[in-house]
Coordinates of C-alpha atoms in Angstrom, one line a residue:
M17 CA -159.1 -151.8 -80.4
P18 CA -158.7 -148.6 -82.4
Q19 CA -160.3 -145.5 -80.8
A20 CA -162.5 -144.8 -83.8
H21 CA -164.0 -148.3 -83.6
R22 CA -164.6 -147.8 -79.8
L23 CA -166.3 -144.5 -80.5
R24 CA -168.6 -146.2 -83.2
I25 CA -169.5 -148.9 -80.7
A26 CA -170.2 -146.3 -78.0
L27 CA -172.3 -144.3 -80.4
T28 CA -174.3 -147.4 -81.5
V29 CA -175.0 -148.3 -77.9
A30 CA -176.1 -144.8 -77.1
I31 CA -178.5 -144.7 -80.0
V32 CA -180.0 -148.1 -79.0
L33 CA -180.4 -146.8 -75.4
V34 CA -182.2 -143.7 -76.6
I35 CA -184.5 -145.6 -78.8
A36 CA -185.3 -148.1 -75.9
I37 CA -185.9 -145.3 -73.5
S38 CA -188.1 -143.4 -76.0
G39 CA -190.0 -146.5 -76.8
T40 CA -190.6 -147.1 -73.1
A41 CA -191.6 -143.6 -72.3
R42 CA -193.9 -143.1 -75.3
G43 CA -194.6 -146.7 -76.2
Q44 CA -193.4 -146.4 -79.8
S45 CA -193.9 -150.1 -80.7
N46 CA -196.9 -150.3 -83.0
P47 CA -197.8 -153.6 -84.8
Y48 CA -201.3 -152.3 -85.8
H49 CA -202.7 -150.7 -88.9
R50 CA -205.9 -148.9 -89.3
V51 CA -208.9 -150.2 -91.3
D52 CA -210.8 -147.3 -92.7
N53 CA -214.5 -147.4 -93.5
W54 CA -215.0 -150.5 -91.5
A55 CA -218.3 -149.5 -89.9
K56 CA -221.1 -149.2 -92.5
L57 CA -224.0 -146.9 -91.9
P58 CA -227.2 -146.7 -94.0
A59 CA -227.3 -144.2 -96.9
G60 CA -227.7 -140.7 -95.6
R61 CA -226.7 -141.5 -92.0
T62 CA -223.3 -140.2 -90.8
F63 CA -221.5 -140.5 -87.6
G64 CA -221.7 -137.6 -85.1
A65 CA -219.2 -137.4 -82.3
V66 CA -218.5 -141.1 -81.4
I67 CA -217.7 -140.8 -77.7
A68 CA -217.5 -144.5 -76.7
V69 CA -217.3 -148.1 -77.9
D70 CA -217.6 -151.5 -76.4
V71 CA -217.7 -155.2 -77.6
D72 CA -220.2 -157.8 -76.4
R73 CA -219.5 -161.5 -75.9
Q74 CA -220.7 -162.4 -79.4
G75 CA -218.1 -160.0 -80.9
N76 CA -220.6 -157.3 -81.9
V77 CA -219.3 -153.8 -81.6
W78 CA -221.5 -151.2 -79.9
A79 CA -220.9 -147.5 -80.4
F80 CA -222.4 -144.5 -78.6
E81 CA -222.5 -141.3 -80.7
R82 CA -224.2 -137.9 -80.6
C83 CA -227.0 -138.3 -83.1
G84 CA -225.0 -137.3 -86.2
G85 CA -223.7 -134.1 -84.6
D86 CA -222.4 -133.1 -81.2
T87 CA -225.7 -133.3 -79.3
C88 CA -228.9 -135.3 -79.4
V89 CA -231.1 -132.3 -78.5
D90 CA -234.0 -132.1 -81.0
S91 CA -232.8 -135.2 -82.9
N92 CA -234.8 -138.2 -83.9
L93 CA -231.7 -140.3 -84.6
A94 CA -230.7 -143.3 -82.4
P95 CA -227.3 -142.8 -80.8
I96 CA -226.7 -146.4 -79.7
L97 CA -225.4 -148.4 -82.7
K98 CA -224.7 -152.1 -82.9
F99 CA -222.4 -153.5 -85.6
D100 CA -221.8 -157.1 -86.3
P101 CA -218.2 -158.3 -86.6
S102 CA -218.1 -157.5 -90.3
G103 CA -219.0 -153.8 -89.7
K104 CA -222.6 -154.1 -90.8
L105 CA -225.2 -152.1 -88.8
A106 CA -227.3 -154.7 -87.0
D107 CA -229.4 -152.6 -84.7
S108 CA -229.9 -149.1 -83.2
F109 CA -232.0 -147.6 -80.4
G110 CA -232.2 -144.7 -77.9
A111 CA -233.7 -142.1 -80.1
G112 CA -235.3 -139.2 -78.2
I113 CA -233.8 -140.2 -74.9
F114 CA -230.4 -138.5 -74.6
V115 CA -229.0 -135.0 -74.5
F116 CA -225.3 -135.6 -74.6
P117 CA -224.1 -139.2 -74.9
H118 CA -221.0 -139.9 -72.9
G119 CA -220.1 -143.1 -70.9
F120 CA -221.0 -146.5 -72.2
Y121 CA -220.7 -150.1 -71.1
V122 CA -222.0 -153.5 -72.3
D123 CA -222.2 -156.0 -69.4
R124 CA -221.7 -159.7 -69.3
N125 CA -225.4 -160.3 -70.1
G126 CA -225.3 -158.1 -73.1
N127 CA -227.2 -155.2 -71.4
V128 CA -226.2 -151.8 -72.5
W129 CA -225.5 -149.0 -70.0
A130 CA -225.3 -145.4 -71.2
A131 CA -224.5 -142.2 -69.4
D132 CA -226.0 -138.9 -70.5
G133 CA -223.5 -136.2 -69.6
Q134 CA -225.6 -133.0 -69.8
G135 CA -229.2 -131.9 -69.0
K136 CA -231.8 -130.0 -71.0
N137 CA -235.6 -130.0 -71.6
G138 CA -236.2 -132.5 -68.8
K139 CA -233.7 -135.0 -70.0
G140 CA -230.1 -135.9 -69.2
H141 CA -227.8 -136.3 -66.1
Q142 CA -228.8 -140.0 -66.0
V143 CA -227.4 -143.5 -66.5
I144 CA -229.8 -145.8 -68.3
K145 CA -229.7 -149.6 -68.6
F146 CA -231.1 -151.1 -71.7
S147 CA -231.7 -154.7 -72.7
P148 CA -229.7 -155.9 -75.7
E149 CA -232.9 -155.2 -77.8
G150 CA -233.2 -151.6 -76.5
K151 CA -235.8 -151.9 -73.7
I152 CA -235.2 -149.7 -70.7
L153 CA -234.6 -151.8 -67.6
L154 CA -233.3 -149.3 -65.1
T155 CA -232.6 -145.6 -64.8
L156 CA -230.3 -143.8 -62.3
G157 CA -230.5 -140.1 -61.6
K158 CA -233.4 -137.6 -62.1
P159 CA -234.0 -136.6 -65.7
G160 CA -232.7 -133.1 -66.4
V161 CA -231.8 -132.5 -62.8
A162 CA -228.1 -131.8 -61.8
G163 CA -227.2 -132.6 -58.2
A164 CA -224.9 -134.3 -55.8
G165 CA -227.3 -136.3 -53.8
P166 CA -227.8 -140.1 -53.6
D167 CA -230.3 -139.9 -56.5
T168 CA -228.8 -137.2 -58.7
F169 CA -225.8 -136.7 -60.9
N170 CA -224.0 -133.7 -62.4
A171 CA -222.5 -134.8 -65.8
P172 CA -222.0 -138.5 -65.3
S173 CA -219.1 -139.5 -67.6
D174 CA -218.9 -143.3 -67.4
V175 CA -220.4 -146.4 -65.8
V176 CA -219.1 -150.0 -65.1
V177 CA -220.8 -153.0 -63.5
A178 CA -219.1 -155.5 -61.2
A179 CA -219.5 -159.3 -61.4
N180 CA -222.1 -159.2 -58.6
G181 CA -224.2 -156.6 -60.3
D182 CA -223.0 -153.6 -58.3
I183 CA -223.0 -150.4 -60.4
F184 CA -220.2 -147.8 -60.4
V185 CA -220.8 -144.3 -62.0
A186 CA -218.1 -141.8 -62.6
D187 CA -220.1 -138.7 -61.7
G188 CA -218.6 -135.5 -63.1
H189 CA -216.6 -134.1 -66.0
G190 CA -214.4 -131.4 -64.5
G191 CA -215.3 -127.7 -64.2
E192 CA -218.3 -127.0 -61.9
T193 CA -219.6 -130.6 -62.2
N194 CA -219.3 -133.3 -59.6
A195 CA -216.0 -135.2 -58.8
R196 CA -217.0 -138.5 -57.3
I197 CA -217.6 -142.2 -57.8
V198 CA -221.1 -143.4 -56.9
K199 CA -221.8 -147.0 -56.1
F200 CA -225.3 -148.6 -56.4
S201 CA -226.6 -152.1 -55.8
K202 CA -227.7 -154.1 -58.9
D203 CA -231.3 -152.8 -58.4
G204 CA -230.2 -149.2 -58.3
K205 CA -230.1 -148.6 -54.5
F206 CA -227.5 -146.0 -53.5
L207 CA -224.7 -147.6 -51.5
K208 CA -221.9 -145.0 -51.1
A209 CA -219.9 -142.3 -52.9
W210 CA -216.3 -141.2 -52.7
G211 CA -214.1 -138.5 -54.1
K212 CA -213.9 -134.7 -54.3
K213 CA -212.2 -132.1 -56.5
G214 CA -208.4 -132.1 -56.2
T215 CA -205.1 -133.7 -57.2
G216 CA -204.4 -136.0 -54.3
P217 CA -205.2 -139.7 -53.9
G218 CA -208.9 -140.2 -54.2
E219 CA -209.5 -136.7 -55.6
F220 CA -210.4 -136.0 -59.2
G221 CA -209.7 -133.2 -61.5
G222 CA -211.9 -134.3 -64.5
L223 CA -213.5 -137.7 -64.6
H224 CA -213.8 -139.3 -68.0
A225 CA -213.5 -143.1 -68.0
M226 CA -213.9 -146.3 -65.9
A227 CA -213.1 -150.0 -66.2
M228 CA -212.7 -153.0 -64.0
D229 CA -210.1 -155.8 -64.0
S230 CA -210.5 -159.5 -63.3
R231 CA -209.8 -158.9 -59.6
G232 CA -212.7 -156.4 -59.4
R233 CA -210.5 -153.3 -59.0
V234 CA -212.0 -150.1 -60.2
F235 CA -209.8 -148.2 -62.7
V236 CA -210.8 -144.5 -63.0
G237 CA -209.6 -142.2 -65.7
D238 CA -208.9 -138.9 -64.0
R239 CA -208.1 -137.2 -67.2
T240 CA -207.5 -133.6 -66.1
N241 CA -204.9 -134.9 -63.7
S242 CA -203.3 -137.1 -66.4
R243 CA -203.6 -140.3 -64.4
I244 CA -205.5 -143.5 -63.8
Q245 CA -206.5 -144.0 -60.1
I246 CA -207.2 -147.6 -58.9
F247 CA -209.6 -148.4 -56.1
D248 CA -211.2 -151.4 -54.5
Q249 CA -214.9 -151.6 -54.7
D250 CA -215.3 -149.9 -51.3
G251 CA -213.5 -146.8 -52.5
K252 CA -210.1 -147.6 -50.9
F253 CA -207.3 -145.9 -52.9
L254 CA -204.8 -148.5 -54.1
E255 CA -202.5 -146.7 -56.5
E256 CA -202.2 -144.2 -59.4
W257 CA -200.7 -144.8 -62.9
K258 CA -199.4 -142.0 -65.0
Q259 CA -197.7 -144.1 -67.7
F260 CA -200.9 -144.5 -69.8
G261 CA -201.1 -140.8 -70.6
R262 CA -204.2 -138.6 -70.2
P263 CA -207.0 -141.2 -70.2
S264 CA -210.2 -140.4 -72.1
G265 CA -211.2 -144.1 -72.4
I266 CA -210.2 -147.3 -70.7
F267 CA -211.0 -150.9 -71.6
I268 CA -209.7 -154.0 -69.8
D269 CA -210.2 -157.4 -71.4
A270 CA -210.7 -160.9 -69.8
N271 CA -206.9 -161.4 -69.8
D272 CA -206.3 -158.1 -68.0
T273 CA -204.8 -156.4 -71.0
I274 CA -205.6 -152.7 -70.6
Y275 CA -206.3 -150.3 -73.5
V276 CA -206.2 -146.6 -72.8
A277 CA -207.3 -143.9 -75.3
D278 CA -205.5 -140.6 -74.9
S279 CA -207.0 -137.7 -76.9
Q280 CA -205.3 -134.8 -75.2
S281 CA -201.7 -135.3 -74.3
D282 CA -199.2 -132.9 -75.8
E283 CA -196.1 -131.0 -74.6
K284 CA -198.3 -128.4 -72.9
S285 CA -200.9 -130.6 -71.1
N286 CA -198.9 -133.7 -70.5
P287 CA -195.2 -133.4 -71.4
G288 CA -193.5 -136.5 -72.7
F289 CA -196.7 -138.1 -74.0
D290 CA -198.5 -138.1 -77.3
K291 CA -202.1 -138.8 -78.3
G292 CA -203.1 -142.3 -79.2
I293 CA -203.9 -145.7 -77.7
R294 CA -201.6 -147.3 -75.1
I295 CA -201.8 -151.0 -74.5
G296 CA -200.4 -152.8 -71.5
S297 CA -201.1 -155.0 -68.5
A298 CA -203.6 -154.2 -65.8
K299 CA -201.7 -156.5 -63.6
D300 CA -198.4 -154.7 -63.4
G301 CA -199.0 -151.4 -65.3
L302 CA -196.4 -152.1 -68.0
V303 CA -197.1 -150.3 -71.2
K304 CA -196.2 -152.6 -74.2
T305 CA -197.6 -151.0 -77.3
F306 CA -198.6 -147.5 -78.5
I307 CA -200.8 -146.7 -81.5
P308 CA -200.2 -143.0 -82.4
I309 CA -203.4 -141.2 -83.3
P310 CA -203.3 -139.1 -85.3
G311 CA -200.9 -141.2 -87.4
P312 CA -198.4 -140.0 -89.9
G313 CA -200.2 -137.8 -92.5
D314 CA -203.4 -137.6 -90.6
K315 CA -205.2 -134.4 -89.8
P316 CA -204.4 -133.2 -86.3
T317 CA -208.1 -133.2 -85.4
I318 CA -208.2 -137.0 -85.5
T319 CA -208.2 -138.2 -81.9
V320 CA -209.6 -141.2 -80.0
E321 CA -211.7 -140.9 -76.9
G322 CA -213.2 -144.4 -76.5
V323 CA -211.5 -147.7 -77.0
A324 CA -212.4 -151.4 -76.9
A325 CA -211.0 -154.7 -78.2
D326 CA -212.4 -158.0 -79.3
T327 CA -211.2 -161.6 -78.7
R328 CA -209.7 -161.7 -82.2
G329 CA -207.2 -159.0 -81.2
S330 CA -208.8 -156.1 -83.2
I331 CA -209.1 -152.7 -81.5
Y332 CA -211.8 -150.2 -82.0
G333 CA -211.4 -146.4 -81.6
A334 CA -214.2 -144.0 -81.0
E335 CA -213.5 -140.6 -82.4
A336 CA -215.5 -137.7 -81.0
N337 CA -213.7 -134.8 -82.7
S338 CA -213.4 -136.5 -86.1
N339 CA -216.7 -138.3 -86.0
N340 CA -215.7 -141.8 -86.8
L341 CA -215.4 -145.4 -85.5
R342 CA -212.2 -147.1 -86.7
K343 CA -210.8 -150.5 -86.5
Y344 CA -207.1 -151.4 -85.9
V345 CA -205.7 -154.9 -86.7
K346 CA -202.2 -156.4 -86.3
Q347 CA -200.1 -156.3 -89.3

């Protein structure tokens, strides 16, 4: 075989290997395209910072946003928004209750759980459970009181509920806030807490997201430490995953497909990773797909902090910096 031909073959193989390695490291495969203007708000109503999104069993898409701005202080707007599968606003509630909307979860019975990440004027630092119609069913934490006791939070960032009704709250948001996971019974009784500030197993730099897989394992987005930590429901550390980037939001569907929103990664904060949504398996941790956000030609301020998916395969991204709720569908 002529030397020039061998060199061309070697070069081709090298290029293929580089592409494969790059695709694995950054998850370059992207079969999705964005559907703009999917969520329809009434005339005069605009999105504020959309911090979280979830999907109920009927396919309705629920969003948690900051009352048309970046706070709900002094606002009479409802921050909890329910959209039907076509994107039409079907319901809204929660006006006058929140300071700084953050964590959000819709349970198997359609109840809506919302975490208020700041405190002011006798409100905030709470997790509130609503019925699907907006009736308050349960509150955790003392309104407006920051603390680290069994009945107080300091910047709760997310919440998830187990199959037996036990409640898990990611209590803290970095800085001088808490850094722990708090577990309650289904009726709100404190059961236990674990975690502290740090970088080791079971320690947290900056909490931001939670989810639970079909085995009941608790996935915690330790964003400041650029990792997901996985625990059993008693707080036993199982493993950590760094391959999903810097997790701002985590969603795991019934098939244990995991979706992770990364709104912060760059060469300074998390070298080798870009901002976007990574999709993979909660069973083995393999990253299979990456949706880059911002995409080609987008403003650099477009980032996704919350993520969810429906049973039809559509993905929903909650944008806090760029104040939007977008839908992604396979091409």
